[in-house]
Short mmCIF file of C-alpha atoms in Angstrom, two decimals:
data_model
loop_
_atom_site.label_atom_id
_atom_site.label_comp_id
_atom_site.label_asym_id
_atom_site.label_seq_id
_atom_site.Cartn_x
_atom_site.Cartn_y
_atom_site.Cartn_z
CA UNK Q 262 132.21 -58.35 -76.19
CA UNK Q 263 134.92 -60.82 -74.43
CA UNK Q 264 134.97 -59.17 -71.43
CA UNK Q 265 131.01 -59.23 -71.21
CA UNK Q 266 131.74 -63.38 -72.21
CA UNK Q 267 133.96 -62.91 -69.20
CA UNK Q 268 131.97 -61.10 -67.00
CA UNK Q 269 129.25 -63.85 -67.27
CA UNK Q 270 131.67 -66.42 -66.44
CA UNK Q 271 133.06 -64.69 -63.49
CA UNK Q 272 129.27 -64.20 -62.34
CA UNK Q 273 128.54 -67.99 -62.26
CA UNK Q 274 131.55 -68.83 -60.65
CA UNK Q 275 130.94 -66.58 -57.90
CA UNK Q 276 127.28 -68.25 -57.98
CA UNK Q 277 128.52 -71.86 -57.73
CA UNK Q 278 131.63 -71.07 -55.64
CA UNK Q 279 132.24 -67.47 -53.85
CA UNK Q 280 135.54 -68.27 -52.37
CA UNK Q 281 136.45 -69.78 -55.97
CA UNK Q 282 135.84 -66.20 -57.25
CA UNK Q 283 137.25 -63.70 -55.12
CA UNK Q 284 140.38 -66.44 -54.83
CA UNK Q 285 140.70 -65.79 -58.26
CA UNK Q 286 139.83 -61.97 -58.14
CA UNK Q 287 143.31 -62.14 -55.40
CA UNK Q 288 145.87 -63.92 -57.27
CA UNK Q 289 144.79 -62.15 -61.03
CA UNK Q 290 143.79 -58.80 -60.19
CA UNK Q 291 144.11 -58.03 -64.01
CA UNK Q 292 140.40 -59.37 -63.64
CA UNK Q 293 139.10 -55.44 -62.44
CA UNK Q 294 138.06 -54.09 -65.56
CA UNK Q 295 135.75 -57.30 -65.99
CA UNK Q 296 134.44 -56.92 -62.65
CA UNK Q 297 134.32 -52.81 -62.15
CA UNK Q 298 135.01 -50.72 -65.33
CA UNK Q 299 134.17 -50.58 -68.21
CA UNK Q 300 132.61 -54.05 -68.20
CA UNK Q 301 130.44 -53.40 -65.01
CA UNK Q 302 128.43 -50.23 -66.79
CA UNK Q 303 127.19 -52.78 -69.51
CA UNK Q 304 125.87 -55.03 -66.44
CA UNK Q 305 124.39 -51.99 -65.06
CA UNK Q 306 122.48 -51.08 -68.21
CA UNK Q 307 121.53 -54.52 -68.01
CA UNK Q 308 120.98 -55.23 -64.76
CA UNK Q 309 117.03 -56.22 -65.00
CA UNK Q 310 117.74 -58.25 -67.73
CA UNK Q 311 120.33 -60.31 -66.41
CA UNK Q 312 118.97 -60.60 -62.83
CA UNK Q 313 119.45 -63.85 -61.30
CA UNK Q 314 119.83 -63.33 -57.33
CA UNK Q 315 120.27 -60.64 -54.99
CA UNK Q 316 123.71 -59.79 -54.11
CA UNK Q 317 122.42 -56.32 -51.87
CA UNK Q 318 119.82 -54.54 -50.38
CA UNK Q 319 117.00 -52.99 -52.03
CA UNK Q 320 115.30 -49.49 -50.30
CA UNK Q 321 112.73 -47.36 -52.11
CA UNK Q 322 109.61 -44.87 -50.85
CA UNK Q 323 107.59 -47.55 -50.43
CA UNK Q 324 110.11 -49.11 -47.68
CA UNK Q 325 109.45 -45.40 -45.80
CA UNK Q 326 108.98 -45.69 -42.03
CA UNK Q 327 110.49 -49.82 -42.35
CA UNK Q 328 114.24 -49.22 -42.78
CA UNK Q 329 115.13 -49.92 -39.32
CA UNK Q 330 113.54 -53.12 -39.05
CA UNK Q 331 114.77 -54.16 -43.29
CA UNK Q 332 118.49 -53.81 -41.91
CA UNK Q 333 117.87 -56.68 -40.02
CA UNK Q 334 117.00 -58.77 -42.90
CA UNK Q 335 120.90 -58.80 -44.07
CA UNK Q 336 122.73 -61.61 -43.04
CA UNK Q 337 126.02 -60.20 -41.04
CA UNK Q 338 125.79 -58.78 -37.88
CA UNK Q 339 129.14 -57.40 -39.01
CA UNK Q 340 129.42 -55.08 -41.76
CA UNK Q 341 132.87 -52.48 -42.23
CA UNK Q 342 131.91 -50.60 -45.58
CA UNK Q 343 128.45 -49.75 -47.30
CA UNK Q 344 128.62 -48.64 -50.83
CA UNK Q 345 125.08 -46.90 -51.82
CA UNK Q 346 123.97 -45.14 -54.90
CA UNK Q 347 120.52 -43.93 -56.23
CA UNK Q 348 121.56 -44.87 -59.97
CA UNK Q 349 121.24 -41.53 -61.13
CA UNK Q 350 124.62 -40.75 -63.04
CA UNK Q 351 126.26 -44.21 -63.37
CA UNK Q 352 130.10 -44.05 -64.59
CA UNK Q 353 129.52 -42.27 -67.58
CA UNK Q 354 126.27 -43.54 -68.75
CA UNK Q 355 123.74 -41.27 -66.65
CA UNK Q 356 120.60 -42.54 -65.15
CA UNK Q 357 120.19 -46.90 -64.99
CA UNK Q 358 118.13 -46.38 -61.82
CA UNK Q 359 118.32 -49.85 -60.23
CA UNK Q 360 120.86 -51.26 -62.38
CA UNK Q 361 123.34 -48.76 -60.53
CA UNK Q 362 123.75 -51.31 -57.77
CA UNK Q 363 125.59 -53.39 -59.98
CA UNK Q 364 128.45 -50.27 -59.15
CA UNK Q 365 128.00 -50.89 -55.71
CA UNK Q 366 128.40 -54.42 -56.20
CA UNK Q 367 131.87 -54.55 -58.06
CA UNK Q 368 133.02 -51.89 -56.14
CA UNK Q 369 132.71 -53.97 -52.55
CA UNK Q 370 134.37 -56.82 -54.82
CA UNK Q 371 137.19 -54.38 -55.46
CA UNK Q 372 137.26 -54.03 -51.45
CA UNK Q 373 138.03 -57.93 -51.40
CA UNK Q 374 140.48 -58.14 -53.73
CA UNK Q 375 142.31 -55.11 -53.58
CA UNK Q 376 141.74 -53.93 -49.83
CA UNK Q 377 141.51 -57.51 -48.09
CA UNK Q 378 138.16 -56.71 -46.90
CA UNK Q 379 135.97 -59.89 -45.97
CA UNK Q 380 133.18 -60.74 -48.64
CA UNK Q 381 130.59 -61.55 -45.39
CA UNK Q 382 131.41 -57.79 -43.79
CA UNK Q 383 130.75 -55.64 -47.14
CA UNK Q 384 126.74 -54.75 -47.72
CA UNK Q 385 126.23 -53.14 -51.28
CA UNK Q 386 122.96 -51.15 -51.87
CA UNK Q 387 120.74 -49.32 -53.93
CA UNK Q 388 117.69 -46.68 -53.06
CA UNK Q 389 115.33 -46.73 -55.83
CA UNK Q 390 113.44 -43.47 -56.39
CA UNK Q 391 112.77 -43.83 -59.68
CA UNK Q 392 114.23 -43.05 -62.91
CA UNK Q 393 114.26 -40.46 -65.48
CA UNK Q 394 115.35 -42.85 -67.94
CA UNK Q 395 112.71 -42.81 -70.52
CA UNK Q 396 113.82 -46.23 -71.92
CA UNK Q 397 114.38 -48.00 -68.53
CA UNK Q 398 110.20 -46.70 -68.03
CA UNK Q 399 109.00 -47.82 -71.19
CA UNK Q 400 110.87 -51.56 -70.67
CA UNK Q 401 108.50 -54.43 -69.30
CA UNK Q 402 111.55 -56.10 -67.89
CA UNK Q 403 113.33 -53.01 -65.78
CA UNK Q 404 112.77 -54.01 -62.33
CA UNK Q 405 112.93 -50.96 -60.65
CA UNK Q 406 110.02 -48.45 -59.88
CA UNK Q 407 107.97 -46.86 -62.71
CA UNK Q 408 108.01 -43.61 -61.87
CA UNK Q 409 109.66 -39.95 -62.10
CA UNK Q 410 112.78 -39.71 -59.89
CA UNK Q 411 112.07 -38.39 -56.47
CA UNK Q 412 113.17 -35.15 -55.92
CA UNK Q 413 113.30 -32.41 -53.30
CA UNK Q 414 112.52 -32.86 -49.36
CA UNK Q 415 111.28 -35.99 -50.05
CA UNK Q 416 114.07 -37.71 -51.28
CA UNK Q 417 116.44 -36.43 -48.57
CA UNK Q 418 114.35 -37.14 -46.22
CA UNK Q 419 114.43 -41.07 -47.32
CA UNK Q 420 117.99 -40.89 -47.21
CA UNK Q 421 118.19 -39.26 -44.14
CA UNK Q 422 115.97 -42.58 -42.76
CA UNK Q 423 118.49 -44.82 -44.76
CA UNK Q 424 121.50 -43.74 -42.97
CA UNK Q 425 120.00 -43.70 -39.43
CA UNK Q 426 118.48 -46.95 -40.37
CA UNK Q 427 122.69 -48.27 -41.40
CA UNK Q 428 124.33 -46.78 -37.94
CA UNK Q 429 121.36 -48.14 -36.29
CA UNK Q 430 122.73 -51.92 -37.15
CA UNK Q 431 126.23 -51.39 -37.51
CA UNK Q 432 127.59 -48.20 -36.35
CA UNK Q 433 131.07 -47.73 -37.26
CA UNK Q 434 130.08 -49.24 -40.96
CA UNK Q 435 131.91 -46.82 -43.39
CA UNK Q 436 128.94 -45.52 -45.91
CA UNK Q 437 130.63 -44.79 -49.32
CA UNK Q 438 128.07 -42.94 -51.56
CA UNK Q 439 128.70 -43.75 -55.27
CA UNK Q 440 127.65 -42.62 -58.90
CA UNK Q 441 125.27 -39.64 -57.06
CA UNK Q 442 124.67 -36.74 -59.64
CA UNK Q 443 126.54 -33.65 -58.50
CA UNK Q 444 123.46 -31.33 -57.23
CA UNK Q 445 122.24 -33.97 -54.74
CA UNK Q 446 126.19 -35.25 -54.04
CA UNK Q 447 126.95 -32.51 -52.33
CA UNK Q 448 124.23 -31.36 -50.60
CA UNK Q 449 124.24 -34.95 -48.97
CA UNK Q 450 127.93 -34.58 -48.05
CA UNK Q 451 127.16 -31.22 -46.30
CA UNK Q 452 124.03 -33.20 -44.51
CA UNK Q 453 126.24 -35.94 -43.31
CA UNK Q 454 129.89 -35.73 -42.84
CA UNK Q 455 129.31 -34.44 -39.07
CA UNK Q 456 127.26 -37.03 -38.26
CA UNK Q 457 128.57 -40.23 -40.07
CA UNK Q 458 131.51 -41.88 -40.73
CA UNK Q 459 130.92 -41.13 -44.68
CA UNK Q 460 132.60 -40.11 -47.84
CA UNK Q 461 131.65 -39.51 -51.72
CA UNK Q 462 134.10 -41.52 -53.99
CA UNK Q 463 133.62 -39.52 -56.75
CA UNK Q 464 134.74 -36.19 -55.06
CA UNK Q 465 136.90 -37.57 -52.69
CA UNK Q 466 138.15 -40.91 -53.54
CA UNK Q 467 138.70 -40.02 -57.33
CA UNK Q 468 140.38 -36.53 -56.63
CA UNK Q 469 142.96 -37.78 -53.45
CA UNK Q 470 143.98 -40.33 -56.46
CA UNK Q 471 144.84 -38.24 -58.95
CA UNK Q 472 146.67 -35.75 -57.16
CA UNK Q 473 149.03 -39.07 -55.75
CA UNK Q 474 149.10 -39.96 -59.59
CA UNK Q 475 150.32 -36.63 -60.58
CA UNK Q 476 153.02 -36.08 -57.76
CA UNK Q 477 154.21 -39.71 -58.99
CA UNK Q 478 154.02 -38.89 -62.73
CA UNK Q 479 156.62 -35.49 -62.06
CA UNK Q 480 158.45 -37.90 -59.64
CA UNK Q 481 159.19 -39.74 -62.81
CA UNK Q 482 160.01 -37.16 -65.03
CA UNK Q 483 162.89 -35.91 -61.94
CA UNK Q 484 160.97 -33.17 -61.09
CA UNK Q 485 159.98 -32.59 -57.15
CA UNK Q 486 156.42 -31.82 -56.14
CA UNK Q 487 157.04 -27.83 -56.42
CA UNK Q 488 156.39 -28.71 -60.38
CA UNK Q 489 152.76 -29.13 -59.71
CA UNK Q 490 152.39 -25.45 -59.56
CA UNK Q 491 153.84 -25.05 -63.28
CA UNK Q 492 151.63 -27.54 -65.09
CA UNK Q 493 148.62 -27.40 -67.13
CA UNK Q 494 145.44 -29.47 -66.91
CA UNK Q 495 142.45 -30.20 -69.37
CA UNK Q 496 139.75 -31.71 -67.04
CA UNK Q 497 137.43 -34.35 -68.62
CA UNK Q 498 134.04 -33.88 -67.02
CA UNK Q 499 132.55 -31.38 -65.45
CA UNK Q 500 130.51 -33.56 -62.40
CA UNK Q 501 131.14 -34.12 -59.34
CA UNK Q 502 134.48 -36.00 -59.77
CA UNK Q 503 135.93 -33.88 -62.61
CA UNK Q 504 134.97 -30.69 -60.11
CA UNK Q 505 136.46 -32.49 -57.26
CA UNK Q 506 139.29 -33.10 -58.69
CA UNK Q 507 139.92 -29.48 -60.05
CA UNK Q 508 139.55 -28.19 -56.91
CA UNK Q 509 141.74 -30.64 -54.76
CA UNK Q 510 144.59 -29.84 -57.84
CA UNK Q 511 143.48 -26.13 -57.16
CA UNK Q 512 144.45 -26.52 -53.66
CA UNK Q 513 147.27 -28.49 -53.97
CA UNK Q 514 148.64 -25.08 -56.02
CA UNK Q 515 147.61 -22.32 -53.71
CA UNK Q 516 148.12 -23.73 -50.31
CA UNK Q 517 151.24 -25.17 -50.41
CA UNK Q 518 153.22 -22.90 -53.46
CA UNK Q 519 151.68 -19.17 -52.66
CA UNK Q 520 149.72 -18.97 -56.04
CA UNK Q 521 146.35 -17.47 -55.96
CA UNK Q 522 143.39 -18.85 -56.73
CA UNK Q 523 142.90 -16.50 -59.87
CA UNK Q 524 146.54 -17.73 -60.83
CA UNK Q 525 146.15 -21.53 -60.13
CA UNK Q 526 142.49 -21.60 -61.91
CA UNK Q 527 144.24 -20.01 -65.10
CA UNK Q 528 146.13 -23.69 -65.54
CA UNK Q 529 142.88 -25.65 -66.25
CA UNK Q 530 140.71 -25.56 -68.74
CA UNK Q 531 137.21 -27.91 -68.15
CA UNK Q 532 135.59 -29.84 -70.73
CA UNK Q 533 132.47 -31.65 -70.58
CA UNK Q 534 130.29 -33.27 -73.37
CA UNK Q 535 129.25 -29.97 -74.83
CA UNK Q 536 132.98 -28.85 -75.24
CA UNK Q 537 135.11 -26.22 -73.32
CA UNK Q 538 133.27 -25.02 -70.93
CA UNK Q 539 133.66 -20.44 -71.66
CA UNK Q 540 131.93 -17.47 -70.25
CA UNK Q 541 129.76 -17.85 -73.42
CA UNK Q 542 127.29 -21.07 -71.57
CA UNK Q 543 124.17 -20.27 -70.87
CA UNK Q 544 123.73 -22.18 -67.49
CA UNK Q 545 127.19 -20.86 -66.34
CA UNK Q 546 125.70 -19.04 -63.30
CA UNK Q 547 124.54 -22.98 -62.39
CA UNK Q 548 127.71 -24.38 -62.53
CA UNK Q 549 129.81 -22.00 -60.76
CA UNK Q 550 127.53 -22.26 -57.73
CA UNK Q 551 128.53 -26.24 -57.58
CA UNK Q 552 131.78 -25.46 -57.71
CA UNK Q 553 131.58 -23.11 -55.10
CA UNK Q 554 129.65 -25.93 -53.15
CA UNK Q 555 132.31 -28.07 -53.84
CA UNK Q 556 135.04 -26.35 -52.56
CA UNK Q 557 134.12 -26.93 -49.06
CA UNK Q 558 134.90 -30.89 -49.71
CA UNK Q 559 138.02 -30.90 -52.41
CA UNK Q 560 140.61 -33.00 -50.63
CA UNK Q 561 142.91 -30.97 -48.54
CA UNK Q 562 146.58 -32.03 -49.04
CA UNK Q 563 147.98 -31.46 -45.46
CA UNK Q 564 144.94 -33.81 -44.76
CA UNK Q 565 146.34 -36.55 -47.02
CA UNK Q 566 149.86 -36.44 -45.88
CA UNK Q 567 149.01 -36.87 -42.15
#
């Protein structure tokens, strides 16, 4: 509860005074869990309710066939990074819908503070295509569209006009898709990453930073990188960051210390929020296709070190 007092004072001082906040975001960067997590996934449950101005751009079916021309509408001709999301697994809270641009929002403020990226040069956005949030649908307040989430062809092929419609503007913008759920995560990584300068965070971005966290956790302990290879991990999560960062570990193993991949997957075990995750699931067959998806994208190590 006093960092959601906080939040709200942090929002009206970036109302009244933006260089005020993101001064203040600089100098006390102990401020990012009021900003980004955990306090930012209570705004985004919230976000229709405590709506006061826009602070992104808005896309949905109904914009179909206008994207090119809505771009326009943003302010700065000059924009480095786009963070997007579709809402539909938000930190750990699943599917806000609209409310998910609230992520995209304190993530681009993280960009500020943390990055020294300008405020004017950062466009946050959310595509609305629905929700399958049953109490987001039934609430007279949620701003977002009232209607099942979009799903097959369809929505890819809004996407598909959302991205052309961001190089169109500004292209050498980096696009950063956030809080995706895994099945359409990576299928929009395969569809892109030839064609735009793109990444996922939550494969990507989360798994290059723990693998630099573990090599500097055994660097503490006096133990050289070789150690990796004779650790144990229990991953948290089974989505798309939890799998991206198995895998990147995975390869971190096999690649660089000779182990195979039978050898290097016997150090993990995966739990998600139905337990350990066993031969004995009954949608196993689902979830080792993702992961086989997902290899193609864990973060390759040689990669990071150049």
């Amino acid at each position: 509860p006093d960092n959601i007092r906080k939040w709200k004072v942090l929002q009206s001082v970036q109302d009244r005074n933006e260089t005020l906040f993101y001064r203040l975001l600089m100098d006390f960067l102990e401020m990012a869990p009021i900003i980004y997590t955990p306090t930012v996934g209570w705004a985004c449950s919230h976000f229709s309710h405590l709506y006061r101005r826009p602070r992104g751009m808005y896309f949905c079916p109904k914009d179909k066939g206008e994207m090119a021309s809505m771009v326009y509408n943003w302010e700065s001709n000059d924009v480095d990074a786009v963070v997007v999301t579709d809402g539909s697994r938000v930190l750990g809270l699943g599917d806000l819908g609209i409310g998910g641009l609230g992520i995209s929002i304190g993530k681009l403020d993280l960009y500020v503070a943390a990055g020294g990226f300008h405020p004017k040069r950062l466009l946050p956005c959310v595509l609305d295509v629905g929700t399958a949030n049953k109490k987001l649908l039934a609430d007279p307040r949620y701003l977002g569209l009232k209607q099942p989430r979009m799903e097959g062809e369809e929505y890819y092929e809004l996407i598909d006009e959302f991205m052309a419609a961001i190089k169109l503007r500004w292209p050498r913008a980096l696009i950063q898709f956030e809080d995706f759920q895994s099945k359409h995560a990576i299928k929009l990584l395969m569809r892109y990453k030839q064609e735009y300068l793109m990444f996922n965070d939550d494969i990507q971005g989360t798994a290059a930073t723990v693998l630099a966290g573990i090599y500097g956790a055994l660097k503490v302990q006096g133990l050289g990188p070789e150690a990796i290879k004779d650790q144990r991990f229990v991953v948290c999560g089974a989505g798309s960051a939890g799998s991206g960062v198995l895998l990147t570990i995975r390869n971190a193993i096999t690649r660089r210390y000779g182990l195979s991949k039978e050898e290097a997957g016997n150090k993990f075990w995966i739990i998600d929020e139905k337990g350990l995750i066993s031969k004995s699931r009954s949608n196993l067959a689902e979830m080792e296709d993702l992961f086989y998806d997902l290899t193609s994208f864990a973060v390759d190590e040689a990669e990071m070190e150049g």
